Amino acid sequence: MQRRLLTLACLPLMAFASAQDRPYREGDVDAFLAAAKRTKRPAVVLFNFDDKSG
């Protein structure tokens, strides 16, 4: 019974978390850096290279 209640309590939290924006962006690096420079915000660019993406 306690396990069911815990599961039911966690479902709304998981739904809320999946609806949030991603903490990262994909796409044009130059545009991202230019926008960060305009707004005077720090920016970090990470590249992910793996066998599947080429």
GROMACS .gro file of N, CA and C in nm:
model
  162
    1MET      N    1   0.082  -0.119   0.000
    1MET     CA    2   0.000   0.000   0.000
    1MET      C    3   0.087   0.127   0.000
    2GLN      N    4   0.194   0.126   0.081
    2GLN     CA    5   0.281   0.243   0.086
    2GLN      C    6   0.353   0.264  -0.047
    3ARG      N    7   0.386   0.156  -0.112
    3ARG     CA    8   0.454   0.167  -0.242
    3ARG      C    9   0.362   0.232  -0.345
    4ARG      N   10   0.235   0.196  -0.342
    4ARG     CA   11   0.140   0.257  -0.436
    4ARG      C   12   0.125   0.406  -0.410
    5LEU      N   13   0.117   0.443  -0.283
    5LEU     CA   14   0.104   0.585  -0.250
    5LEU      C   15   0.228   0.663  -0.294
    6LEU      N   16   0.343   0.603  -0.274
    6LEU     CA   17   0.467   0.669  -0.317
    6LEU      C   18   0.470   0.685  -0.469
    7THR      N   19   0.428   0.582  -0.539
    7THR     CA   20   0.423   0.590  -0.686
    7THR      C   21   0.326   0.697  -0.731
    8LEU      N   22   0.209   0.701  -0.670
    8LEU     CA   23   0.110   0.802  -0.708
    8LEU      C   24   0.158   0.943  -0.674
    9ALA      N   25   0.233   0.957  -0.568
    9ALA     CA   26   0.285   1.088  -0.532
    9ALA      C   27   0.394   1.133  -0.628
   10CYS      N   28   0.470   1.039  -0.683
   10CYS     CA   29   0.580   1.074  -0.773
   10CYS      C   30   0.535   1.101  -0.916
   11LEU      N   31   0.419   1.051  -0.956
   11LEU     CA   32   0.375   1.069  -1.094
   11LEU      C   33   0.361   1.216  -1.133
   12PRO      N   34   0.296   1.300  -1.053
   12PRO     CA   35   0.288   1.441  -1.093
   12PRO      C   36   0.425   1.508  -1.101
   13LEU      N   37   0.517   1.470  -1.014
   13LEU     CA   38   0.651   1.528  -1.019
   13LEU      C   39   0.725   1.488  -1.146
   14MET      N   40   0.710   1.364  -1.187
   14MET     CA   41   0.775   1.318  -1.309
   14MET      C   42   0.713   1.386  -1.431
   15ALA      N   43   0.581   1.405  -1.431
   15ALA     CA   44   0.516   1.473  -1.543
   15ALA      C   45   0.560   1.618  -1.551
   16PHE      N   46   0.573   1.682  -1.437
   16PHE     CA   47   0.618   1.821  -1.435
   16PHE      C   48   0.762   1.832  -1.486
   17ALA      N   49   0.845   1.741  -1.444
   17ALA     CA   50   0.986   1.744  -1.485
   17ALA      C   51   1.001   1.720  -1.635
   18SER      N   52   0.919   1.634  -1.692
   18SER     CA   53   0.930   1.606  -1.835
   18SER      C   54   0.876   1.720  -1.919
   19ALA      N   55   0.792   1.805  -1.863
   19ALA     CA   56   0.736   1.917  -1.937
   19ALA      C   57   0.829   2.038  -1.938
   20GLN      N   58   0.933   2.035  -1.859
   20GLN     CA   59   1.024   2.148  -1.851
   20GLN      C   60   1.112   2.156  -1.976
   21ASP      N   61   1.163   2.276  -1.999
   21ASP     CA   62   1.254   2.298  -2.110
   21ASP      C   63   1.385   2.225  -2.086
   22ARG      N   64   1.449   2.185  -2.192
   22ARG     CA   65   1.579   2.119  -2.177
   22ARG      C   66   1.681   2.219  -2.124
   23PRO      N   67   1.774   2.175  -2.044
   23PRO     CA   68   1.875   2.266  -1.991
   23PRO      C   69   1.987   2.295  -2.091
   24TYR      N   70   1.967   2.252  -2.213
   24TYR     CA   71   2.068   2.275  -2.316
   24TYR      C   72   1.998   2.309  -2.448
   25ARG      N   73   2.074   2.355  -2.542
   25ARG     CA   74   2.019   2.388  -2.674
   25ARG      C   75   2.103   2.319  -2.780
   26GLU      N   76   2.038   2.290  -2.890
   26GLU     CA   77   2.108   2.233  -3.005
   26GLU      C   78   2.096   2.333  -3.119
   27GLY      N   79   2.199   2.339  -3.200
   27GLY     CA   80   2.188   2.424  -3.317
   27GLY      C   81   2.308   2.512  -3.339
   28ASP      N   82   2.280   2.634  -3.386
   28ASP     CA   83   2.383   2.727  -3.431
   28ASP      C   84   2.464   2.782  -3.314
   29VAL      N   85   2.590   2.745  -3.309
   29VAL     CA   86   2.677   2.788  -3.200
   29VAL      C   87   2.705   2.937  -3.209
   30ASP      N   88   2.729   2.986  -3.330
   30ASP     CA   89   2.762   3.128  -3.346
   30ASP      C   90   2.647   3.218  -3.301
   31ALA      N   91   2.523   3.181  -3.334
   31ALA     CA   92   2.408   3.261  -3.292
   31ALA      C   93   2.391   3.257  -3.140
   32PHE      N   94   2.417   3.141  -3.081
   32PHE     CA   95   2.407   3.127  -2.937
   32PHE      C   96   2.508   3.217  -2.866
   33LEU      N   97   2.632   3.215  -2.915
   33LEU     CA   98   2.736   3.298  -2.854
   33LEU      C   99   2.710   3.446  -2.875
   34ALA      N  100   2.657   3.484  -2.992
   34ALA     CA  101   2.626   3.624  -3.018
   34ALA      C  102   2.514   3.672  -2.925
   35ALA      N  103   2.413   3.589  -2.904
   35ALA     CA  104   2.304   3.626  -2.813
   35ALA      C  105   2.355   3.639  -2.670
   36ALA      N  106   2.444   3.552  -2.630
   36ALA     CA  107   2.500   3.559  -2.494
   36ALA      C  108   2.584   3.686  -2.479
   37LYS      N  109   2.655   3.722  -2.583
   37LYS     CA  110   2.737   3.843  -2.577
   37LYS      C  111   2.651   3.968  -2.570
   38ARG      N  112   2.541   3.970  -2.647
   38ARG     CA  113   2.449   4.084  -2.645
   38ARG      C  114   2.386   4.103  -2.508
   39THR      N  115   2.349   3.995  -2.444
   39THR     CA  116   2.283   4.003  -2.313
   39THR      C  117   2.383   4.002  -2.198
   40LYS      N  118   2.511   3.995  -2.232
   40LYS     CA  119   2.619   3.994  -2.132
   40LYS      C  120   2.604   3.880  -2.031
   41ARG      N  121   2.569   3.763  -2.084
   41ARG     CA  122   2.557   3.644  -2.001
   41ARG      C  123   2.672   3.549  -2.033
   42PRO      N  124   2.721   3.478  -1.934
   42PRO     CA  125   2.826   3.379  -1.962
   42PRO      C  126   2.769   3.265  -2.047
   43ALA      N  127   2.853   3.209  -2.129
   43ALA     CA  128   2.808   3.101  -2.216
   43ALA      C  129   2.916   2.994  -2.224
   44VAL      N  130   2.872   2.871  -2.230
   44VAL     CA  131   2.963   2.758  -2.245
   44VAL      C  132   2.910   2.673  -2.359
   45VAL      N  133   2.999   2.633  -2.447
   45VAL     CA  134   2.961   2.548  -2.559
   45VAL      C  135   3.030   2.414  -2.541
   46LEU      N  136   2.951   2.310  -2.541
   46LEU     CA  137   3.004   2.173  -2.532
   46LEU      C  138   2.973   2.101  -2.662
   47PHE      N  139   3.068   2.030  -2.712
   47PHE     CA  140   3.048   1.951  -2.833
   47PHE      C  141   3.043   1.805  -2.795
   48ASN      N  142   2.948   1.735  -2.850
   48ASN     CA  143   2.934   1.592  -2.824
   48ASN      C  144   2.966   1.517  -2.952
   49PHE      N  145   3.077   1.451  -2.953
   49PHE     CA  146   3.116   1.372  -3.069
   49PHE      C  147   3.104   1.224  -3.031
   50ASP      N  148   3.028   1.153  -3.108
   50ASP     CA  149   3.019   1.010  -3.087
   50ASP      C  150   3.015   0.940  -3.222
   51ASP      N  151   3.023   0.808  -3.221
   51ASP     CA  152   3.029   0.732  -3.345
   51ASP      C  153   2.901   0.742  -3.427
   52LYS      N  154   2.788   0.757  -3.363
   52LYS     CA  155   2.659   0.756  -3.433
   52LYS      C  156   2.628   0.888  -3.501
   53SER      N  157   2.674   1.000  -3.445
   53SER     CA  158   2.640   1.129  -3.502
   53SER      C  159   2.732   1.168  -3.617
   54GLY      N  160   2.842   1.102  -3.629
   54GLY     CA  161   2.933   1.133  -3.739
   54GLY      C  162   3.039   1.219  -3.691
   0.00000   0.00000   0.00000
